mmCIF file of C-alpha atoms in Angstrom:
data_model
loop_
_atom_site.group_PDB
_atom_site.id
_atom_site.type_symbol
_atom_site.label_atom_id
_atom_site.label_comp_id
_atom_site.label_asym_id
_atom_site.label_seq_id
_atom_site.Cartn_x
_atom_site.Cartn_y
_atom_site.Cartn_z
ATOM 1 C CA UNK A 1 0.000 0.000 0.000
ATOM 2 C CA UNK A 2 1.502 3.342 -0.926
ATOM 3 C CA UNK A 3 2.076 6.015 1.697
ATOM 4 C CA UNK A 4 -0.931 8.101 0.650
ATOM 5 C CA UNK A 5 -3.279 5.143 1.090
ATOM 6 C CA UNK A 6 -1.594 4.272 4.385
ATOM 7 C CA UNK A 7 -2.170 7.755 5.772
ATOM 8 C CA UNK A 8 -5.749 7.922 4.512
ATOM 9 C CA UNK A 9 -6.687 4.521 5.881
ATOM 10 C CA UNK A 10 -4.940 5.032 9.196
ATOM 11 C CA UNK A 11 -6.792 8.335 9.529
ATOM 12 C CA UNK A 12 -10.104 6.644 8.736
ATOM 13 C CA UNK A 13 -9.482 3.987 11.386
ATOM 14 C CA UNK A 14 -8.463 6.562 13.977
ATOM 15 C CA UNK A 15 -11.449 8.790 13.249
ATOM 16 C CA UNK A 16 -13.834 5.830 13.325
ATOM 17 C CA UNK A 17 -12.523 4.654 16.686
ATOM 18 C CA UNK A 18 -12.745 8.165 18.143
ATOM 19 C CA UNK A 19 -16.294 8.623 16.855
ATOM 20 C CA UNK A 20 -17.252 5.153 18.024
ATOM 21 C CA UNK A 21 -15.920 5.707 21.522
ATOM 22 C CA UNK A 22 -17.978 8.880 21.812
ATOM 23 C CA UNK A 23 -21.109 7.084 20.641
ATOM 24 C CA UNK A 24 -20.446 4.006 22.786
ATOM 25 C CA UNK A 25 -20.197 6.128 25.929
ATOM 26 C CA UNK A 26 -23.484 7.835 25.155
ATOM 27 C CA UNK A 27 -21.930 11.189 24.260
ATOM 28 C CA UNK A 28 -23.621 11.042 20.862
ATOM 29 C CA UNK A 29 -26.743 9.194 19.722
ATOM 30 C CA UNK A 30 -26.704 6.627 16.939
ATOM 31 C CA UNK A 31 -27.076 8.473 13.656
ATOM 32 C CA UNK A 32 -28.495 7.770 10.250
ATOM 33 C CA UNK A 33 -25.952 6.710 7.674
ATOM 34 C CA UNK A 34 -24.974 9.174 4.964
ATOM 35 C CA UNK A 35 -22.504 9.232 2.069
ATOM 36 C CA UNK A 36 -19.549 9.799 4.390
ATOM 37 C CA UNK A 37 -20.337 6.667 6.390
ATOM 38 C CA UNK A 38 -20.776 4.522 3.273
ATOM 39 C CA UNK A 39 -17.406 5.705 1.977
ATOM 40 C CA UNK A 40 -15.803 5.032 5.340
ATOM 41 C CA UNK A 41 -17.152 1.476 5.424
ATOM 42 C CA UNK A 42 -15.845 0.647 1.950
ATOM 43 C CA UNK A 43 -12.528 2.362 2.630
ATOM 44 C CA UNK A 44 -12.041 -0.043 5.528
ATOM 45 C CA UNK A 45 -13.633 -3.136 3.978
ATOM 46 C CA UNK A 46 -11.344 -2.958 0.931
ATOM 47 C CA UNK A 47 -8.474 -3.998 3.234
ATOM 48 C CA UNK A 48 -9.798 -7.574 3.120
ATOM 49 C CA UNK A 49 -7.409 -10.293 1.920
ATOM 50 C CA UNK A 50 -7.872 -11.808 -1.519
ATOM 51 C CA UNK A 51 -6.160 -14.429 -3.637
ATOM 52 C CA UNK A 52 -3.038 -12.852 -5.208
ATOM 53 C CA UNK A 53 -4.453 -9.525 -3.942
ATOM 54 C CA UNK A 54 -6.740 -9.477 -6.986
ATOM 55 C CA UNK A 55 -9.443 -7.628 -4.985
ATOM 56 C CA UNK A 56 -12.275 -9.161 -7.064
ATOM 57 C CA UNK A 57 -15.106 -7.053 -5.694
ATOM 58 C CA UNK A 58 -17.029 -3.798 -5.715
ATOM 59 C CA UNK A 59 -19.836 -2.294 -3.645
ATOM 60 C CA UNK A 60 -23.114 -0.653 -4.632
ATOM 61 C CA UNK A 61 -25.140 1.692 -2.407
ATOM 62 C CA UNK A 62 -28.818 0.783 -2.481
ATOM 63 C CA UNK A 63 -30.919 2.907 -0.134
ATOM 64 C CA UNK A 64 -29.731 2.068 3.382
ATOM 65 C CA UNK A 65 -27.973 -1.060 2.171
ATOM 66 C CA UNK A 66 -24.625 -1.940 0.657
ATOM 67 C CA UNK A 67 -24.425 -4.611 -2.013
ATOM 68 C CA UNK A 68 -21.246 -6.627 -2.478
ATOM 69 C CA UNK A 69 -20.597 -7.721 -6.058
ATOM 70 C CA UNK A 70 -17.991 -10.107 -7.472
ATOM 71 C CA UNK A 71 -15.725 -8.821 -10.234
ATOM 72 C CA UNK A 72 -15.241 -11.873 -12.462
ATOM 73 C CA UNK A 73 -12.761 -10.062 -14.666
ATOM 74 C CA UNK A 74 -10.311 -10.346 -11.775
ATOM 75 C CA UNK A 75 -10.520 -14.126 -11.651
ATOM 76 C CA UNK A 76 -7.720 -16.662 -12.096
ATOM 77 C CA UNK A 77 -8.939 -18.959 -14.888
ATOM 78 C CA UNK A 78 -6.061 -21.445 -14.645
ATOM 79 C CA UNK A 79 -5.763 -22.119 -10.906
ATOM 80 C CA UNK A 80 -9.353 -21.164 -10.012
ATOM 81 C CA UNK A 81 -11.613 -22.085 -12.953
ATOM 82 C CA UNK A 82 -14.731 -22.469 -10.780
ATOM 83 C CA UNK A 83 -14.204 -19.152 -9.034
ATOM 84 C CA UNK A 84 -13.932 -20.784 -5.606
ATOM 85 C CA UNK A 85 -11.039 -18.604 -4.436
ATOM 86 C CA UNK A 86 -12.641 -15.528 -5.979
ATOM 87 C CA UNK A 87 -15.832 -16.016 -3.977
ATOM 88 C CA UNK A 88 -13.867 -16.945 -0.838
ATOM 89 C CA UNK A 89 -12.118 -13.591 -1.279
ATOM 90 C CA UNK A 90 -15.530 -11.919 -1.514
ATOM 91 C CA UNK A 91 -16.521 -13.709 1.692
ATOM 92 C CA UNK A 92 -13.541 -12.122 3.429
ATOM 93 C CA UNK A 93 -14.601 -8.736 2.054
ATOM 94 C CA UNK A 94 -18.128 -9.378 3.330
ATOM 95 C CA UNK A 95 -16.823 -10.028 6.839
ATOM 96 C CA UNK A 96 -14.644 -6.921 6.654
ATOM 97 C CA UNK A 97 -17.698 -4.941 5.552
ATOM 98 C CA UNK A 98 -19.632 -6.107 8.606
ATOM 99 C CA UNK A 99 -16.708 -5.318 10.933
ATOM 100 C CA UNK A 100 -16.291 -1.849 9.420
ATOM 101 C CA UNK A 101 -20.033 -1.130 9.503
ATOM 102 C CA UNK A 102 -20.364 -2.068 13.166
ATOM 103 C CA UNK A 103 -17.447 0.182 14.077
ATOM 104 C CA UNK A 104 -18.864 3.072 12.038
ATOM 105 C CA UNK A 105 -22.193 2.695 13.826
ATOM 106 C CA UNK A 106 -24.400 0.297 11.884
ATOM 107 C CA UNK A 107 -25.424 -3.251 12.636
ATOM 108 C CA UNK A 108 -24.965 -5.386 9.523
ATOM 109 C CA UNK A 109 -27.841 -7.683 8.567
ATOM 110 C CA UNK A 110 -26.602 -9.915 5.745
ATOM 111 C CA UNK A 111 -28.641 -11.521 2.987
ATOM 112 C CA UNK A 112 -26.447 -13.992 1.116
ATOM 113 C CA UNK A 113 -26.824 -14.390 -2.658
ATOM 114 C CA UNK A 114 -30.102 -12.433 -2.890
ATOM 115 C CA UNK A 115 -30.349 -13.090 -6.646
ATOM 116 C CA UNK A 116 -29.266 -16.725 -6.480
ATOM 117 C CA UNK A 117 -26.018 -18.646 -6.790
ATOM 118 C CA UNK A 118 -25.518 -17.770 -10.464
ATOM 119 C CA UNK A 119 -25.533 -14.019 -9.871
ATOM 120 C CA UNK A 120 -22.468 -11.874 -9.247
ATOM 121 C CA UNK A 121 -24.351 -10.213 -6.373
ATOM 122 C CA UNK A 122 -22.686 -11.879 -3.394
ATOM 123 C CA UNK A 123 -24.614 -10.257 -0.574
ATOM 124 C CA UNK A 124 -26.879 -7.416 0.436
ATOM 125 C CA UNK A 125 -25.917 -5.824 3.744
ATOM 126 C CA UNK A 126 -28.744 -3.893 5.403
ATOM 127 C CA UNK A 127 -27.278 -1.276 7.732
ATOM 128 C CA UNK A 128 -29.216 -0.416 10.878
ATOM 129 C CA UNK A 129 -27.843 2.503 12.944
ATOM 130 C CA UNK A 130 -26.713 1.566 16.442
ATOM 131 C CA UNK A 131 -24.044 2.383 19.005
ATOM 132 C CA UNK A 132 -20.730 0.652 18.262
ATOM 133 C CA UNK A 133 -19.556 -1.680 20.990
ATOM 134 C CA UNK A 134 -16.100 -1.798 22.531
ATOM 135 C CA UNK A 135 -15.637 -5.185 20.864
ATOM 136 C CA UNK A 136 -16.518 -3.711 17.449
ATOM 137 C CA UNK A 137 -13.894 -1.005 17.836
ATOM 138 C CA UNK A 138 -11.325 -3.602 18.917
ATOM 139 C CA UNK A 139 -12.059 -5.655 15.792
ATOM 140 C CA UNK A 140 -11.578 -2.536 13.681
ATOM 141 C CA UNK A 141 -8.118 -2.099 15.186
ATOM 142 C CA UNK A 142 -7.303 -5.693 14.223
ATOM 143 C CA UNK A 143 -8.653 -5.044 10.724
ATOM 144 C CA UNK A 144 -6.215 -2.171 10.311
ATOM 145 C CA UNK A 145 -3.279 -4.222 11.565
ATOM 146 C CA UNK A 146 -3.997 -7.404 9.594
ATOM 147 C CA UNK A 147 -1.722 -8.224 6.680
ATOM 148 C CA UNK A 148 -0.137 -11.243 5.041
ATOM 149 C CA UNK A 149 3.440 -11.906 6.129
ATOM 150 C CA UNK A 150 4.876 -14.822 4.150
ATOM 151 C CA UNK A 151 8.227 -14.881 5.936
ATOM 152 C CA UNK A 152 9.108 -18.029 7.844
ATOM 153 C CA UNK A 153 7.714 -18.325 11.333
ATOM 154 C CA UNK A 154 9.878 -18.644 14.416
ATOM 155 C CA UNK A 155 10.217 -22.008 16.156
ATOM 156 C CA UNK A 156 8.193 -20.730 19.108
ATOM 157 C CA UNK A 157 5.206 -23.107 19.338
ATOM 158 C CA UNK A 158 1.621 -21.948 18.949
ATOM 159 C CA UNK A 159 -0.407 -23.533 21.783
ATOM 160 C CA UNK A 160 -3.140 -25.933 20.692
ATOM 161 C CA UNK A 161 -5.561 -23.916 22.819
ATOM 162 C CA UNK A 162 -4.838 -20.797 20.776
ATOM 163 C CA UNK A 163 -5.449 -22.630 17.496
ATOM 164 C CA UNK A 164 -8.691 -24.049 18.892
ATOM 165 C CA UNK A 165 -9.793 -20.543 19.922
ATOM 166 C CA UNK A 166 -9.213 -19.297 16.358
ATOM 167 C CA UNK A 167 -11.224 -22.218 14.994
ATOM 168 C CA UNK A 168 -14.096 -21.374 17.316
ATOM 169 C CA UNK A 169 -14.116 -17.769 16.126
ATOM 170 C CA UNK A 170 -14.155 -18.860 12.494
ATOM 171 C CA UNK A 171 -17.135 -21.177 13.024
ATOM 172 C CA UNK A 172 -19.290 -18.207 14.021
ATOM 173 C CA UNK A 173 -19.388 -17.213 10.344
ATOM 174 C CA UNK A 174 -20.922 -20.343 8.906
ATOM 175 C CA UNK A 175 -18.074 -22.692 8.004
ATOM 176 C CA UNK A 176 -16.555 -25.551 9.941
ATOM 177 C CA UNK A 177 -12.995 -24.851 11.075
ATOM 178 C CA UNK A 178 -10.816 -27.752 12.194
ATOM 179 C CA UNK A 179 -7.798 -27.072 14.377
ATOM 180 C CA UNK A 180 -5.351 -29.762 13.275
ATOM 181 C CA UNK A 181 -3.739 -30.820 16.542
ATOM 182 C CA UNK A 182 -3.556 -34.574 15.929
ATOM 183 C CA UNK A 183 0.012 -35.336 14.847
ATOM 184 C CA UNK A 184 -0.844 -38.196 12.481
ATOM 185 C CA UNK A 185 -3.502 -36.129 10.718
ATOM 186 C CA UNK A 186 -1.111 -33.186 10.549
ATOM 187 C CA UNK A 187 1.514 -35.314 8.767
ATOM 188 C CA UNK A 188 -1.053 -36.511 6.210
ATOM 189 C CA UNK A 189 -2.275 -32.977 5.475
ATOM 190 C CA UNK A 190 1.261 -31.606 5.202
ATOM 191 C CA UNK A 191 2.070 -34.350 2.705
ATOM 192 C CA UNK A 192 -0.965 -33.329 0.637
ATOM 193 C CA UNK A 193 0.112 -29.684 0.727
ATOM 194 C CA UNK A 194 3.551 -30.671 -0.498
ATOM 195 C CA UNK A 195 2.110 -32.863 -3.250
ATOM 196 C CA UNK A 196 -0.135 -30.020 -4.412
ATOM 197 C CA UNK A 197 2.824 -27.650 -4.404
ATOM 198 C CA UNK A 198 4.875 -29.996 -6.572
ATOM 199 C CA UNK A 199 2.031 -30.531 -9.020
ATOM 200 C CA UNK A 200 1.365 -26.809 -9.395
ATOM 201 C CA UNK A 201 5.037 -25.992 -9.656
ATOM 202 C CA UNK A 202 5.239 -28.389 -12.592
ATOM 203 C CA UNK A 203 2.455 -26.569 -14.452
ATOM 204 C CA UNK A 204 3.885 -23.567 -16.335
ATOM 205 C CA UNK A 205 0.409 -22.115 -16.826
ATOM 206 C CA UNK A 206 -0.078 -21.775 -13.074
ATOM 207 C CA UNK A 207 3.436 -20.381 -12.623
ATOM 208 C CA UNK A 208 2.759 -17.795 -15.320
ATOM 209 C CA UNK A 209 -0.590 -16.852 -13.769
ATOM 210 C CA UNK A 210 0.969 -16.447 -10.317
ATOM 211 C CA UNK A 211 3.908 -14.411 -11.546
ATOM 212 C CA UNK A 212 1.583 -12.141 -13.530
ATOM 213 C CA UNK A 213 0.130 -10.874 -10.254
ATOM 214 C CA UNK A 214 3.492 -10.103 -8.657
ATOM 215 C CA UNK A 215 4.108 -6.365 -9.049
ATOM 216 C CA UNK A 216 0.956 -6.383 -11.198
ATOM 217 C CA UNK A 217 -0.083 -2.775 -10.672
ATOM 218 C CA UNK A 218 0.224 0.084 -8.211
ATOM 219 C CA UNK A 219 -3.260 -0.700 -6.855
ATOM 220 C CA UNK A 220 -3.366 -4.514 -6.772
ATOM 221 C CA UNK A 221 -1.258 -7.648 -6.965
ATOM 222 C CA UNK A 222 1.519 -8.796 -4.637
ATOM 223 C CA UNK A 223 4.605 -6.583 -4.216
ATOM 224 C CA UNK A 224 7.742 -8.595 -4.890
ATOM 225 C CA UNK A 225 9.240 -7.124 -1.727
ATOM 226 C CA UNK A 226 6.730 -9.179 0.294
ATOM 227 C CA UNK A 227 7.555 -12.487 -1.420
ATOM 228 C CA UNK A 228 10.333 -14.307 0.453
ATOM 229 C CA UNK A 229 13.026 -16.202 -1.405
ATOM 230 C CA UNK A 230 13.467 -19.150 0.910
ATOM 231 C CA UNK A 231 16.454 -21.438 0.996
ATOM 232 C CA UNK A 232 14.951 -24.882 0.401
ATOM 233 C CA UNK A 233 17.533 -26.459 2.681
ATOM 234 C CA UNK A 234 15.918 -24.748 5.660
ATOM 235 C CA UNK A 235 12.873 -27.011 5.477
ATOM 236 C CA UNK A 236 10.122 -24.478 4.953
ATOM 237 C CA UNK A 237 6.616 -25.752 4.405
ATOM 238 C CA UNK A 238 4.508 -24.764 1.371
ATOM 239 C CA UNK A 239 2.955 -21.308 1.253
ATOM 240 C CA UNK A 240 0.552 -19.638 -1.165
ATOM 241 C CA UNK A 241 3.215 -18.504 -3.618
ATOM 242 C CA UNK A 242 5.062 -21.601 -4.745
ATOM 243 C CA UNK A 243 6.110 -20.554 -8.238
ATOM 244 C CA UNK A 244 9.652 -20.484 -9.529
ATOM 245 C CA UNK A 245 10.156 -17.210 -7.670
ATOM 246 C CA UNK A 246 10.077 -19.031 -4.358
ATOM 247 C CA UNK A 247 12.215 -22.106 -3.839
ATOM 248 C CA UNK A 248 9.996 -23.304 -1.010
ATOM 249 C CA UNK A 249 10.236 -26.922 0.181
ATOM 250 C CA UNK A 250 8.934 -28.982 3.060
ATOM 251 C CA UNK A 251 10.211 -31.545 5.526
ATOM 252 C CA UNK A 252 8.622 -34.976 5.785
ATOM 253 C CA UNK A 253 8.623 -34.660 9.577
ATOM 254 C CA UNK A 254 6.222 -32.087 10.967
ATOM 255 C CA UNK A 255 7.889 -29.972 13.608
ATOM 256 C CA UNK A 256 4.554 -28.897 15.023
ATOM 257 C CA UNK A 257 5.555 -25.429 16.126
ATOM 258 C CA UNK A 258 3.027 -23.606 13.961
ATOM 259 C CA UNK A 259 -0.712 -24.126 13.883
ATOM 260 C CA UNK A 260 -2.817 -25.430 11.013
ATOM 261 C CA UNK A 261 -6.532 -24.923 10.395
ATOM 262 C CA UNK A 262 -8.815 -26.377 7.739
ATOM 263 C CA UNK A 263 -11.913 -24.418 6.739
ATOM 264 C CA UNK A 264 -14.584 -26.718 5.303
ATOM 265 C CA UNK A 265 -18.314 -26.878 4.615
ATOM 266 C CA UNK A 266 -21.005 -29.567 4.181
ATOM 267 C CA UNK A 267 -21.647 -28.508 0.579
ATOM 268 C CA UNK A 268 -19.710 -26.985 -2.299
ATOM 269 C CA UNK A 269 -20.837 -23.852 -4.090
ATOM 270 C CA UNK A 270 -20.967 -20.055 -3.836
ATOM 271 C CA UNK A 271 -22.798 -19.936 -0.502
ATOM 272 C CA UNK A 272 -20.289 -22.316 1.079
ATOM 273 C CA UNK A 273 -17.419 -20.326 -0.419
ATOM 274 C CA UNK A 274 -18.774 -17.090 1.041
ATOM 275 C CA UNK A 275 -19.057 -18.699 4.473
ATOM 276 C CA UNK A 276 -15.502 -20.039 4.155
ATOM 277 C CA UNK A 277 -14.111 -16.613 3.280
ATOM 278 C CA UNK A 278 -15.943 -14.894 6.118
ATOM 279 C CA UNK A 279 -14.774 -17.562 8.568
ATOM 280 C CA UNK A 280 -11.176 -17.195 7.404
ATOM 281 C CA UNK A 281 -11.389 -13.422 7.815
ATOM 282 C CA UNK A 282 -12.871 -13.731 11.302
ATOM 283 C CA UNK A 283 -10.206 -16.073 12.640
ATOM 284 C CA UNK A 284 -7.505 -14.003 10.928
ATOM 285 C CA UNK A 285 -8.548 -10.811 12.718
ATOM 286 C CA UNK A 286 -8.579 -12.625 16.048
ATOM 287 C CA UNK A 287 -5.135 -14.077 15.326
ATOM 288 C CA UNK A 288 -3.891 -10.568 14.541
ATOM 289 C CA UNK A 289 -5.176 -9.383 17.887
ATOM 290 C CA UNK A 290 -3.162 -12.147 19.563
ATOM 291 C CA UNK A 291 0.010 -11.204 17.704
ATOM 292 C CA UNK A 292 -0.105 -14.241 15.414
ATOM 293 C CA UNK A 293 0.640 -14.271 11.702
ATOM 294 C CA UNK A 294 -1.650 -16.117 9.265
ATOM 295 C CA UNK A 295 -0.844 -17.463 5.797
ATOM 296 C CA UNK A 296 -3.799 -18.847 3.780
ATOM 297 C CA UNK A 297 -3.191 -22.034 1.780
ATOM 298 C CA UNK A 298 -5.370 -23.160 -1.106
ATOM 299 C CA UNK A 299 -3.048 -25.362 -3.165
ATOM 300 C CA UNK A 300 -4.392 -28.627 -1.767
ATOM 301 C CA UNK A 301 -7.929 -27.543 -2.686
ATOM 302 C CA UNK A 302 -6.984 -26.310 -6.169
ATOM 303 C CA UNK A 303 -5.501 -29.685 -7.195
ATOM 304 C CA UNK A 304 -8.289 -32.234 -7.630
ATOM 305 C CA UNK A 305 -6.336 -35.264 -6.447
ATOM 306 C CA UNK A 306 -5.221 -33.676 -3.188
ATOM 307 C CA UNK A 307 -8.617 -32.051 -2.629
ATOM 308 C CA UNK A 308 -10.354 -35.449 -2.781
ATOM 309 C CA UNK A 309 -7.721 -36.975 -0.511
ATOM 310 C CA UNK A 310 -8.131 -34.128 1.964
ATOM 311 C CA UNK A 311 -11.897 -34.549 1.869
ATOM 312 C CA UNK A 312 -11.512 -38.167 3.004
ATOM 313 C CA UNK A 313 -9.504 -37.024 6.030
ATOM 314 C CA UNK A 314 -12.080 -34.535 7.323
ATOM 315 C CA UNK A 315 -14.829 -35.466 9.783
ATOM 316 C CA UNK A 316 -18.454 -35.545 8.660
ATOM 317 C CA UNK A 317 -20.612 -33.641 7.927
ATOM 318 C CA UNK A 318 -18.341 -30.751 6.861
ATOM 319 C CA UNK A 319 -16.059 -32.734 4.616
ATOM 320 C CA UNK A 320 -15.672 -30.333 1.695
ATOM 321 C CA UNK A 321 -12.363 -28.475 2.181
ATOM 322 C CA UNK A 322 -12.388 -24.861 1.042
ATOM 323 C CA UNK A 323 -9.133 -23.324 2.292
ATOM 324 C CA UNK A 324 -6.434 -23.927 4.903
ATOM 325 C CA UNK A 325 -4.510 -21.484 7.072
ATOM 326 C CA UNK A 326 -1.110 -21.724 8.717
ATOM 327 C CA UNK A 327 -0.615 -19.771 11.941
ATOM 328 C CA UNK A 328 2.622 -18.857 13.656
ATOM 329 C CA UNK A 329 4.763 -16.244 15.368
ATOM 330 C CA UNK A 330 6.918 -13.772 13.475
ATOM 331 C CA UNK A 331 10.296 -12.834 14.862
ATOM 332 C CA UNK A 332 10.138 -9.965 17.360
ATOM 333 C CA UNK A 333 11.895 -6.885 16.058
ATOM 334 C CA UNK A 334 11.709 -7.984 12.434
ATOM 335 C CA UNK A 335 11.196 -5.044 10.085
ATOM 336 C CA UNK A 336 7.778 -4.378 8.629
ATOM 337 C CA UNK A 337 7.064 -5.429 5.070
ATOM 338 C CA UNK A 338 5.425 -3.065 2.571
ATOM 339 C CA UNK A 339 1.648 -3.325 2.712
ATOM 340 C CA UNK A 340 -0.099 -4.768 -0.306
ATOM 341 C CA UNK A 341 -1.741 -1.991 -2.339
ATOM 342 C CA UNK A 342 -5.466 -1.382 -2.534
ATOM 343 C CA UNK A 343 -7.727 -0.068 -5.265
ATOM 344 C CA UNK A 344 -9.145 3.429 -4.632
ATOM 345 C CA UNK A 345 -12.562 3.787 -3.063
ATOM 346 C CA UNK A 346 -13.915 5.698 -6.067
ATOM 347 C CA UNK A 347 -13.193 2.649 -8.210
ATOM 348 C CA UNK A 348 -14.913 0.283 -5.799
ATOM 349 C CA UNK A 349 -18.009 2.167 -4.628
ATOM 350 C CA UNK A 350 -20.912 2.829 -6.972
ATOM 351 C CA UNK A 351 -24.228 4.562 -6.513
ATOM 352 C CA UNK A 352 -22.775 7.343 -4.371
ATOM 353 C CA UNK A 353 -21.837 10.793 -5.551
ATOM 354 C CA UNK A 354 -18.227 11.763 -5.062
ATOM 355 C CA UNK A 355 -17.700 14.346 -2.333
ATOM 356 C CA UNK A 356 -17.569 17.944 -3.492
#
């Protein structure tokens, strides 16, 4: 994210928290939402994570509601032909929208896929004015701090209880989230992640598609400065970017210092994908609040053979894997990475006149 966007967004978060604290303490009544509040919500919601930072979404103001639409032109036809990861990304944006709205002073009432599963309209969010809670303002702080750090984790173990707590938070948004604490199951899943990595690395079409989104544009894509160049001899496990730019390998023995979560659903389709994305976003914000770093993993779901094998490992009834997440600690004192860029609000928000 460039410095101008950083300053604007940080200012929006600070102003929202200050306004919210005044409202929460009763110093100001809940107010009707106007253009400024809609812009503020989208300015914050656009910080949601997305596959390759494609940001495949836009919002439409409709009366007192916000509509979240998928932007199919920002899809990944090779690695994501069904649009699973695209809609999961929209699910994360939907959760971010709800978090931002509640901090701004509006309770979000979500209608999923109001025009059906074949429509690009992902959700309609009815906004009802109310006083923001202390918890809502805390989540907004986490939203502003959240980012993807792909650097290797430290060897400091993540307690199983912490991973279980993240899984519980994710389940509140409609998907099943499994905290993988069983060592035998962990080994099997890690092997599937490594197999998926090898298969994708051997497909030049996927490598080309991934590399096309590195330094793609000033407003989207993944900055090359945030993509680590691991030494394979150090035994790193697979991450999201496993193209030729990253010589990432894995060990056959799981060290067990980081945490692993599997987000799954009973069914497969756009509604399940939205739930999976919202659940991932929810557990990610909580992890951020605990000082943990999260790296989403979708390789094992993108490759059919490993996806079916992973499905057989998951408990019923939520046996359809949607996305995985690795959780760990970053080294204290390590320098900050550049933030991934974001598209401007005026490009993302429709149905609202630009401020004079």
